[in-house]
N, CA, C and O atoms as a GROMACS GRO file, in nm:
protein
  464
    1MET      N    1 -14.883  -4.803   3.316
    1MET     CA    2 -14.767  -4.822   3.369
    1MET      C    3 -14.756  -4.988   3.373
    1MET      O    4 -14.650  -5.050   3.384
    2ASN      N    5 -14.870  -5.038   3.364
    2ASN     CA    6 -14.863  -5.196   3.335
    2ASN      C    7 -14.792  -5.249   3.248
    2ASN      O    8 -14.709  -5.337   3.271
    3LEU      N    9 -14.824  -5.187   3.106
    3LEU     CA   10 -14.747  -5.235   2.983
    3LEU      C   11 -14.603  -5.248   3.017
    3LEU      O   12 -14.534  -5.348   3.004
    4ALA      N   13 -14.564  -5.115   3.069
    4ALA     CA   14 -14.417  -5.095   3.077
    4ALA      C   15 -14.349  -5.187   3.198
    4ALA      O   16 -14.232  -5.225   3.188
    5ARG      N   17 -14.420  -5.216   3.298
    5ARG     CA   18 -14.371  -5.341   3.393
    5ARG      C   19 -14.364  -5.480   3.303
    5ARG      O   20 -14.275  -5.564   3.317
    6ARG      N   21 -14.472  -5.489   3.211
    6ARG     CA   22 -14.465  -5.655   3.117
    6ARG      C   23 -14.347  -5.633   3.053
    6ARG      O   24 -14.249  -5.704   3.077
    7LEU      N   25 -14.343  -5.524   2.956
    7LEU     CA   26 -14.215  -5.539   2.896
    7LEU      C   27 -14.085  -5.515   2.933
    7LEU      O   28 -13.990  -5.532   2.857
    8LEU      N   29 -14.074  -5.470   3.070
    8LEU     CA   30 -13.956  -5.457   3.143
    8LEU      C   31 -13.920  -5.614   3.189
    8LEU      O   32 -13.807  -5.663   3.186
    9ALA      N   33 -14.048  -5.685   3.233
    9ALA     CA   34 -14.024  -5.796   3.281
    9ALA      C   35 -13.973  -5.907   3.168
    9ALA      O   36 -13.884  -5.991   3.180
   10GLY      N   37 -14.046  -5.884   3.072
   10GLY     CA   38 -14.004  -5.954   2.942
   10GLY      C   39 -13.872  -5.963   2.871
   10GLY      O   40 -13.822  -6.057   2.809
   11GLY      N   41 -13.826  -5.839   2.894
   11GLY     CA   42 -13.693  -5.827   2.868
   11GLY      C   43 -13.599  -5.855   2.957
   11GLY      O   44 -13.499  -5.907   2.906
   12LEU      N   45 -13.594  -5.836   3.093
   12LEU     CA   46 -13.511  -5.912   3.214
   12LEU      C   47 -13.542  -6.050   3.171
   12LEU      O   48 -13.442  -6.119   3.149
   13LEU      N   49 -13.668  -6.113   3.153
   13LEU     CA   50 -13.653  -6.235   3.134
   13LEU      C   51 -13.550  -6.321   3.019
   13LEU      O   52 -13.458  -6.403   3.026
   14ALA      N   53 -13.625  -6.247   2.912
   14ALA     CA   54 -13.514  -6.301   2.764
   14ALA      C   55 -13.365  -6.273   2.799
   14ALA      O   56 -13.288  -6.342   2.732
   15LEU      N   57 -13.313  -6.199   2.875
   15LEU     CA   58 -13.185  -6.151   2.908
   15LEU      C   59 -13.124  -6.267   3.007
   15LEU      O   60 -13.009  -6.311   2.999
   16LEU      N   61 -13.215  -6.303   3.095
   16LEU     CA   62 -13.168  -6.410   3.194
   16LEU      C   63 -13.169  -6.558   3.100
   16LEU      O   64 -13.083  -6.645   3.116
   17ILE      N   65 -13.268  -6.566   3.013
   17ILE     CA   66 -13.273  -6.698   2.951
   17ILE      C   67 -13.136  -6.700   2.863
   17ILE      O   68 -13.072  -6.805   2.866
   18SER      N   69 -13.088  -6.598   2.788
   18SER     CA   70 -13.000  -6.574   2.693
   18SER      C   71 -12.874  -6.598   2.779
   18SER      O   72 -12.794  -6.675   2.726
   19VAL      N   73 -12.839  -6.553   2.894
   19VAL     CA   74 -12.743  -6.525   2.957
   19VAL      C   75 -12.722  -6.698   3.028
   19VAL      O   76 -12.615  -6.759   3.023
   20GLY      N   77 -12.830  -6.746   3.081
   20GLY     CA   78 -12.832  -6.883   3.151
   20GLY      C   79 -12.809  -6.980   3.028
   20GLY      O   80 -12.745  -7.081   3.057
   21GLY      N   81 -12.842  -6.970   2.917
   21GLY     CA   82 -12.807  -7.066   2.795
   21GLY      C   83 -12.675  -7.067   2.751
   21GLY      O   84 -12.635  -7.157   2.677
   22CYS      N   85 -12.580  -6.947   2.802
   22CYS     CA   86 -12.475  -6.953   2.750
   22CYS      C   87 -12.342  -7.010   2.843
   22CYS      O   88 -12.230  -7.039   2.802
   23ALA      N   89 -12.400  -7.017   2.991
   23ALA     CA   90 -12.320  -7.068   3.089
   23ALA      C   91 -12.306  -7.214   3.078
   23ALA      O   92 -12.215  -7.268   3.140
   24GLY      N   93 -12.389  -7.287   3.003
   24GLY     CA   94 -12.368  -7.431   3.015
   24GLY      C   95 -12.293  -7.485   2.864
   24GLY      O   96 -12.296  -7.600   2.820
   25GLN      N   97 -12.238  -7.389   2.812
   25GLN     CA   98 -12.170  -7.413   2.666
   25GLN      C   99 -12.030  -7.455   2.717
   25GLN      O  100 -11.967  -7.393   2.803
   26GLN      N  101 -11.985  -7.580   2.646
   26GLN     CA  102 -11.846  -7.619   2.680
   26GLN      C  103 -11.774  -7.561   2.535
   26GLN      O  104 -11.824  -7.544   2.423
   27HIS      N  105 -11.655  -7.540   2.578
   27HIS     CA  106 -11.579  -7.498   2.455
   27HIS      C  107 -11.467  -7.606   2.427
   27HIS      O  108 -11.431  -7.674   2.523
   28SER      N  109 -11.413  -7.627   2.314
   28SER     CA  110 -11.358  -7.725   2.294
   28SER      C  111 -11.207  -7.713   2.333
   28SER      O  112 -11.140  -7.810   2.368
   29ARG      N  113 -11.159  -7.584   2.325
   29ARG     CA  114 -11.036  -7.558   2.381
   29ARG      C  115 -11.045  -7.413   2.476
   29ARG      O  116 -11.148  -7.348   2.462
   30PRO      N  117 -10.952  -7.365   2.560
   30PRO     CA  118 -10.952  -7.234   2.631
   30PRO      C  119 -10.901  -7.145   2.488
   30PRO      O  120 -10.854  -7.181   2.380
   31ALA      N  121 -10.930  -7.032   2.538
   31ALA     CA  122 -10.959  -6.913   2.416
   31ALA      C  123 -10.821  -6.893   2.370
   31ALA      O  124 -10.798  -6.867   2.252
   32MET      N  125 -10.728  -6.905   2.457
   32MET     CA  126 -10.598  -6.844   2.447
   32MET      C  127 -10.466  -6.951   2.386
   32MET      O  128 -10.359  -6.916   2.336
   33ALA      N  129 -10.519  -7.092   2.413
   33ALA     CA  130 -10.449  -7.184   2.367
   33ALA      C  131 -10.427  -7.191   2.210
   33ALA      O  132 -10.519  -7.156   2.137
   34PRO      N  133 -10.302  -7.237   2.156
   34PRO     CA  134 -10.236  -7.224   2.070
   34PRO      C  135 -10.341  -7.331   1.966
   34PRO      O  136 -10.385  -7.435   2.015
   35MET      N  137 -10.375  -7.289   1.821
   35MET     CA  138 -10.427  -7.381   1.725
   35MET      C  139 -10.357  -7.514   1.737
   35MET      O  140 -10.244  -7.522   1.785
   36THR      N  141 -10.419  -7.611   1.697
   36THR     CA  142 -10.366  -7.746   1.673
   36THR      C  143 -10.324  -7.754   1.506
   36THR      O  144 -10.377  -7.683   1.420
   37GLN      N  145 -10.249  -7.825   1.487
   37GLN     CA  146 -10.220  -7.873   1.348
   37GLN      C  147 -10.342  -7.865   1.267
   37GLN      O  148 -10.356  -7.792   1.169
   38GLU      N  149 -10.449  -7.967   1.328
   38GLU     CA  150 -10.589  -7.987   1.242
   38GLU      C  151 -10.675  -7.852   1.213
   38GLU      O  152 -10.736  -7.820   1.111
   39GLU      N  153 -10.659  -7.778   1.349
   39GLU     CA  154 -10.728  -7.671   1.346
   39GLU      C  155 -10.680  -7.562   1.258
   39GLU      O  156 -10.762  -7.489   1.202
   40ARG      N  157 -10.552  -7.546   1.242
   40ARG     CA  158 -10.498  -7.438   1.101
   40ARG      C  159 -10.522  -7.519   0.957
   40ARG      O  160 -10.539  -7.459   0.851
   41ALA      N  161 -10.522  -7.648   0.969
   41ALA     CA  162 -10.552  -7.717   0.838
   41ALA      C  163 -10.689  -7.694   0.777
   41ALA      O  164 -10.723  -7.678   0.660
   42ALA      N  165 -10.762  -7.699   0.897
   42ALA     CA  166 -10.926  -7.671   0.861
   42ALA      C  167 -10.927  -7.506   0.802
   42ALA      O  168 -10.989  -7.491   0.697
   43LEU      N  169 -10.868  -7.391   0.858
   43LEU     CA  170 -10.888  -7.287   0.821
   43LEU      C  171 -10.826  -7.242   0.666
   43LEU      O  172 -10.841  -7.132   0.612
   44LYS      N  173 -10.758  -7.353   0.619
   44LYS     CA  174 -10.685  -7.305   0.478
   44LYS      C  175 -10.798  -7.367   0.390
   44LYS      O  176 -10.864  -7.462   0.430
   45PRO      N  177 -10.817  -7.304   0.263
   45PRO     CA  178 -10.888  -7.321   0.166
   45PRO      C  179 -10.856  -7.456   0.104
   45PRO      O  180 -10.740  -7.492   0.087
   46GLN      N  181 -10.969  -7.538   0.069
   46GLN     CA  182 -10.948  -7.680   0.016
   46GLN      C  183 -10.915  -7.650  -0.111
   46GLN      O  184 -10.822  -7.715  -0.159
   47LYS      N  185 -10.976  -7.550  -0.191
   47LYS     CA  186 -10.944  -7.528  -0.338
   47LYS      C  187 -10.798  -7.444  -0.308
   47LYS      O  188 -10.756  -7.415  -0.196
   48GLY      N  189 -10.748  -7.420  -0.405
   48GLY     CA  190 -10.593  -7.334  -0.439
   48GLY      C  191 -10.661  -7.202  -0.436
   48GLY      O  192 -10.782  -7.192  -0.422
   49ASP      N  193 -10.583  -7.105  -0.450
   49ASP     CA  194 -10.616  -6.949  -0.482
   49ASP      C  195 -10.641  -6.951  -0.636
   49ASP      O  196 -10.704  -6.851  -0.670
   50GLU      N  197 -10.612  -7.030  -0.732
   50GLU     CA  198 -10.628  -7.005  -0.853
   50GLU      C  199 -10.776  -7.057  -0.883
   50GLU      O  200 -10.845  -7.022  -0.979
   51ALA      N  201 -10.813  -7.155  -0.777
   51ALA     CA  202 -10.956  -7.181  -0.838
   51ALA      C  203 -11.031  -7.092  -0.750
   51ALA      O  204 -11.136  -7.070  -0.809
   52ILE      N  205 -11.031  -7.041  -0.657
   52ILE     CA  206 -11.102  -6.921  -0.592
   52ILE      C  207 -11.109  -6.826  -0.695
   52ILE      O  208 -11.221  -6.794  -0.736
   53LEU      N  209 -11.002  -6.774  -0.746
   53LEU     CA  210 -10.971  -6.641  -0.836
   53LEU      C  211 -11.069  -6.709  -0.977
   53LEU      O  212 -11.179  -6.660  -0.998
   54ALA      N  213 -11.031  -6.792  -1.042
   54ALA     CA  214 -11.161  -6.842  -1.132
   54ALA      C  215 -11.295  -6.841  -1.115
   54ALA      O  216 -11.369  -6.803  -1.205
   55ALA      N  217 -11.337  -6.880  -1.005
   55ALA     CA  218 -11.474  -6.880  -0.954
   55ALA      C  219 -11.490  -6.728  -0.947
   55ALA      O  220 -11.555  -6.683  -1.042
   56VAL      N  221 -11.456  -6.655  -0.876
   56VAL     CA  222 -11.480  -6.495  -0.845
   56VAL      C  223 -11.494  -6.439  -1.008
   56VAL      O  224 -11.594  -6.380  -1.048
   57LYS      N  225 -11.388  -6.464  -1.083
   57LYS     CA  226 -11.406  -6.409  -1.223
   57LYS      C  227 -11.492  -6.458  -1.288
   57LYS      O  228 -11.543  -6.381  -1.370
   58ASP      N  229 -11.546  -6.601  -1.283
   58ASP     CA  230 -11.629  -6.670  -1.327
   58ASP      C  231 -11.782  -6.585  -1.290
   58ASP      O  232 -11.870  -6.574  -1.375
   59ALA      N  233 -11.791  -6.539  -1.170
   59ALA     CA  234 -11.913  -6.495  -1.110
   59ALA      C  235 -11.927  -6.368  -1.176
   59ALA      O  236 -12.023  -6.338  -1.246
   60PHE      N  237 -11.822  -6.290  -1.151
   60PHE     CA  238 -11.811  -6.144  -1.223
   60PHE      C  239 -11.881  -6.138  -1.358
   60PHE      O  240 -11.974  -6.062  -1.384
   61ALA      N  241 -11.815  -6.242  -1.455
   61ALA     CA  242 -11.877  -6.238  -1.613
   61ALA      C  243 -11.980  -6.282  -1.612
   61ALA      O  244 -12.033  -6.249  -1.718
   62LYS      N  245 -12.056  -6.350  -1.543
   62LYS     CA  246 -12.195  -6.366  -1.528
   62LYS      C  247 -12.306  -6.240  -1.489
   62LYS      O  248 -12.428  -6.233  -1.505
   63ASP      N  249 -12.233  -6.169  -1.447
   63ASP     CA  250 -12.311  -6.072  -1.398
   63ASP      C  251 -12.313  -5.940  -1.482
   63ASP      O  252 -12.214  -5.868  -1.464
   64PRO      N  253 -12.416  -5.893  -1.579
   64PRO     CA  254 -12.411  -5.802  -1.722
   64PRO      C  255 -12.346  -5.678  -1.636
   64PRO      O  256 -12.256  -5.615  -1.691
   65GLU      N  257 -12.390  -5.635  -1.494
   65GLU     CA  258 -12.322  -5.494  -1.454
   65GLU      C  259 -12.185  -5.493  -1.414
   65GLU      O  260 -12.121  -5.387  -1.411
   66ILE      N  261 -12.127  -5.623  -1.377
   66ILE     CA  262 -12.007  -5.633  -1.316
   66ILE      C  263 -11.889  -5.650  -1.430
   66ILE      O  264 -11.783  -5.587  -1.435
   67SER      N  265 -11.936  -5.752  -1.522
   67SER     CA  266 -11.871  -5.802  -1.662
   67SER      C  267 -11.807  -5.674  -1.714
   67SER      O  268 -11.694  -5.676  -1.764
   68ALA      N  269 -11.884  -5.558  -1.702
   68ALA     CA  270 -11.824  -5.450  -1.785
   68ALA      C  271 -11.727  -5.347  -1.711
   68ALA      O  272 -11.657  -5.263  -1.767
   69GLU      N  273 -11.735  -5.370  -1.580
   69GLU     CA  274 -11.635  -5.313  -1.514
   69GLU      C  275 -11.501  -5.362  -1.533
   69GLU      O  276 -11.478  -5.468  -1.591
   70GLN      N  277 -11.407  -5.280  -1.480
   70GLN     CA  278 -11.269  -5.316  -1.488
   70GLN      C  279 -11.230  -5.360  -1.323
   70GLN      O  280 -11.200  -5.266  -1.250
   71ILE      N  281 -11.231  -5.463  -1.277
   71ILE     CA  282 -11.200  -5.487  -1.133
   71ILE      C  283 -11.072  -5.611  -1.170
   71ILE      O  284 -11.063  -5.710  -1.243
   72GLU      N  285 -10.997  -5.550  -1.088
   72GLU     CA  286 -10.862  -5.673  -1.070
   72GLU      C  287 -10.908  -5.741  -0.947
   72GLU      O  288 -10.972  -5.697  -0.852
   73VAL      N  289 -10.853  -5.874  -0.974
   73VAL     CA  290 -10.899  -5.944  -0.859
   73VAL      C  291 -10.776  -6.039  -0.819
   73VAL      O  292 -10.736  -6.127  -0.895
   74THR      N  293 -10.721  -6.014  -0.694
   74THR     CA  294 -10.619  -6.116  -0.648
   74THR      C  295 -10.666  -6.197  -0.534
   74THR      O  296 -10.758  -6.153  -0.465
   75VAL      N  297 -10.602  -6.331  -0.504
   75VAL     CA  298 -10.629  -6.399  -0.412
   75VAL      C  299 -10.513  -6.441  -0.335
   75VAL      O  300 -10.411  -6.456  -0.403
   76LYS      N  301 -10.502  -6.462  -0.211
   76LYS     CA  302 -10.417  -6.492  -0.137
   76LYS      C  303 -10.464  -6.563  -0.004
   76LYS      O  304 -10.510  -6.499   0.091
   77ASP      N  305 -10.446  -6.711  -0.004
   77ASP     CA  306 -10.470  -6.779   0.102
   77ASP      C  307 -10.629  -6.794   0.126
   77ASP      O  308 -10.680  -6.826   0.233
   78GLY      N  309 -10.690  -6.767   0.019
   78GLY     CA  310 -10.844  -6.758   0.030
   78GLY      C  311 -10.903  -6.636   0.061
   78GLY      O  312 -11.022  -6.626   0.094
   79ARG      N  313 -10.806  -6.521   0.050
   79ARG     CA  314 -10.857  -6.401   0.078
   79ARG      C  315 -10.867  -6.348  -0.024
   79ARG      O  316 -10.768  -6.352  -0.097
   80VAL      N  317 -10.990  -6.277  -0.069
   80VAL     CA  318 -10.990  -6.201  -0.211
   80VAL      C  319 -10.931  -6.069  -0.183
   80VAL      O  320 -10.924  -6.039  -0.064
   81THR      N  321 -10.882  -5.973  -0.279
   81THR     CA  322 -10.869  -5.831  -0.291
   81THR      C  323 -10.899  -5.782  -0.404
   81THR      O  324 -10.844  -5.826  -0.505
   82LEU      N  325 -10.986  -5.687  -0.409
   82LEU     CA  326 -11.073  -5.645  -0.518
   82LEU      C  327 -11.006  -5.483  -0.566
   82LEU      O  328 -10.999  -5.406  -0.471
   83SER      N  329 -10.964  -5.436  -0.681
   83SER     CA  330 -10.921  -5.331  -0.683
   83SER      C  331 -10.967  -5.275  -0.827
   83SER      O  332 -10.992  -5.356  -0.915
   84GLY      N  333 -10.977  -5.152  -0.850
   84GLY     CA  334 -11.003  -5.082  -0.966
   84GLY      C  335 -11.104  -4.972  -0.941
   84GLY      O  336 -11.120  -4.920  -0.831
   85THR      N  337 -11.162  -4.943  -1.034
   85THR     CA  338 -11.296  -4.820  -1.027
   85THR      C  339 -11.402  -4.885  -1.091
   85THR      O  340 -11.383  -4.957  -1.190
   86VAL      N  341 -11.507  -4.866  -1.042
   86VAL     CA  342 -11.658  -4.926  -1.100
   86VAL      C  343 -11.740  -4.797  -1.118
   86VAL      O  344 -11.692  -4.690  -1.079
   87ALA      N  345 -11.877  -4.803  -1.184
   87ALA     CA  346 -11.934  -4.728  -1.201
   87ALA      C  347 -12.013  -4.625  -1.072
   87ALA      O  348 -12.030  -4.504  -1.060
   88SER      N  349 -12.048  -4.743  -0.989
   88SER     CA  350 -12.104  -4.670  -0.875
   88SER      C  351 -12.086  -4.770  -0.744
   88SER      O  352 -12.052  -4.889  -0.753
   89MET      N  353 -12.108  -4.716  -0.646
   89MET     CA  354 -12.129  -4.776  -0.485
   89MET      C  355 -12.186  -4.877  -0.505
   89MET      O  356 -12.139  -4.978  -0.452
   90THR      N  357 -12.302  -4.889  -0.587
   90THR     CA  358 -12.413  -5.018  -0.601
   90THR      C  359 -12.340  -5.140  -0.652
   90THR      O  360 -12.366  -5.250  -0.601
   91VAL      N  361 -12.241  -5.127  -0.760
   91VAL     CA  362 -12.183  -5.214  -0.839
   91VAL      C  363 -12.042  -5.260  -0.731
   91VAL      O  364 -11.995  -5.373  -0.718
   92ARG      N  365 -12.002  -5.149  -0.671
   92ARG     CA  366 -11.888  -5.216  -0.577
   92ARG      C  367 -11.948  -5.290  -0.447
   92ARG      O  368 -11.894  -5.381  -0.385
   93MET      N  369 -12.058  -5.235  -0.425
   93MET     CA  370 -12.114  -5.358  -0.326
   93MET      C  371 -12.152  -5.481  -0.358
   93MET      O  372 -12.145  -5.576  -0.280
   94ARG      N  373 -12.204  -5.488  -0.505
   94ARG     CA  374 -12.248  -5.611  -0.580
   94ARG      C  375 -12.142  -5.711  -0.581
   94ARG      O  376 -12.147  -5.830  -0.548
   95ALA      N  377 -12.021  -5.621  -0.637
   95ALA     CA  378 -11.876  -5.724  -0.668
   95ALA      C  379 -11.848  -5.744  -0.534
   95ALA      O  380 -11.777  -5.844  -0.526
   96GLU      N  381 -11.868  -5.700  -0.432
   96GLU     CA  382 -11.779  -5.760  -0.311
   96GLU      C  383 -11.889  -5.865  -0.224
   96GLU      O  384 -11.844  -5.954  -0.152
   97THR      N  385 -12.017  -5.845  -0.239
   97THR     CA  386 -12.102  -5.948  -0.207
   97THR      C  387 -12.072  -6.081  -0.259
   97THR      O  388 -12.046  -6.180  -0.189
   98MET      N  389 -12.077  -6.076  -0.413
   98MET     CA  390 -12.043  -6.199  -0.520
   98MET      C  391 -11.910  -6.240  -0.472
   98MET      O  392 -11.896  -6.359  -0.445
   99ALA      N  393 -11.818  -6.166  -0.459
   99ALA     CA  394 -11.696  -6.251  -0.412
   99ALA      C  395 -11.708  -6.325  -0.286
   99ALA      O  396 -11.642  -6.427  -0.267
  100ARG      N  397 -11.793  -6.273  -0.196
  100ARG     CA  398 -11.782  -6.335  -0.066
  100ARG      C  399 -11.860  -6.494  -0.080
  100ARG      O  400 -11.831  -6.601  -0.026
  101GLU      N  401 -11.967  -6.459  -0.173
  101GLU     CA  402 -12.021  -6.575  -0.188
  101GLU      C  403 -11.980  -6.701  -0.274
  101GLU      O  404 -12.061  -6.788  -0.303
  102VAL      N  405 -11.862  -6.704  -0.307
  102VAL     CA  406 -11.794  -6.766  -0.356
  102VAL      C  407 -11.727  -6.878  -0.270
  102VAL      O  408 -11.645  -6.833  -0.190
  103PRO      N  409 -11.744  -7.022  -0.269
  103PRO     CA  410 -11.710  -7.083  -0.149
  103PRO      C  411 -11.567  -7.083  -0.112
  103PRO      O  412 -11.481  -7.066  -0.199
  104GLU      N  413 -11.540  -7.102   0.002
  104GLU     CA  414 -11.414  -7.113   0.071
  104GLU      C  415 -11.334  -6.976   0.049
  104GLU      O  416 -11.211  -6.975   0.050
  105VAL      N  417 -11.416  -6.854   0.027
  105VAL     CA  418 -11.351  -6.732   0.028
  105VAL      C  419 -11.357  -6.687   0.210
  105VAL      O  420 -11.455  -6.686   0.285
  106PHE      N  421 -11.236  -6.660   0.234
  106PHE     CA  422 -11.238  -6.623   0.387
  106PHE      C  423 -11.250  -6.480   0.438
  106PHE      O  424 -11.264  -6.432   0.551
  107GLY      N  425 -11.241  -6.428   0.310
  107GLY     CA  426 -11.261  -6.264   0.335
  107GLY      C  427 -11.241  -6.178   0.206
  107GLY      O  428 -11.182  -6.228   0.110
  108VAL      N  429 -11.286  -6.058   0.202
  108VAL     CA  430 -11.305  -5.990   0.076
  108VAL      C  431 -11.253  -5.860   0.120
  108VAL      O  432 -11.323  -5.798   0.200
  109ASP      N  433 -11.118  -5.799   0.074
  109ASP     CA  434 -11.107  -5.683   0.078
  109ASP      C  435 -11.104  -5.591  -0.022
  109ASP      O  436 -11.014  -5.592  -0.106
  110ALA      N  437 -11.221  -5.486  -0.022
  110ALA     CA  438 -11.237  -5.393  -0.143
  110ALA      C  439 -11.221  -5.280  -0.129
  110ALA      O  440 -11.276  -5.208  -0.213
  111ASP      N  441 -11.144  -5.216  -0.025
  111ASP     CA  442 -11.074  -5.080   0.021
  111ASP      C  443 -11.008  -5.012  -0.122
  111ASP      O  444 -11.003  -4.890  -0.138
  112ARG      N  445 -10.966  -5.098  -0.208
  112ARG     CA  446 -10.894  -5.043  -0.341
  112ARG      C  447 -10.990  -5.035  -0.454
  112ARG      O  448 -10.965  -4.990  -0.566
  113LEU      N  449 -11.099  -5.083  -0.413
  113LEU     CA  450 -11.235  -5.097  -0.558
  113LEU      C  451 -11.310  -4.954  -0.504
  113LEU      O  452 -11.384  -4.938  -0.407
  114LEU      N  453 -11.265  -4.862  -0.599
  114LEU     CA  454 -11.345  -4.731  -0.592
  114LEU      C  455 -11.440  -4.730  -0.660
  114LEU      O  456 -11.454  -4.803  -0.758
  115ALA      N  457 -11.544  -4.625  -0.613
  115ALA     CA  458 -11.680  -4.594  -0.675
  115ALA      C  459 -11.674  -4.462  -0.757
  115ALA      O  460 -11.619  -4.372  -0.695
  116ARG      N  461 -11.729  -4.420  -0.919
  116ARG     CA  462 -11.690  -4.292  -0.926
  116ARG      C  463 -11.798  -4.202  -0.883
  116ARG      O  464 -11.780  -4.080  -0.884
   0.00000   0.00000   0.00000
């Protein structure tokens, strides 16, 4: 019983510390305030979509498992869409991960990338 009390006390202490740590944080703007021009510009990729597309395709070409696959890649505003059919779920997940790791990719949609 003593161990259970210690664990409970430790958990409560950790919870209080984490909640207390958040209370002092200052946010740069209210959650519902519209974004400023600078904030919107910071969200846009610095590279063009063509450069991101080339980087994703280059990453795929360097991987022997993925280079053999027929994956169509499109990019719009830094968001990558992958489509086609690949040999396995492992290859699908690897392609999605590789695309996410390309700098300035804001998101990857692989819903249209099917595994056999």
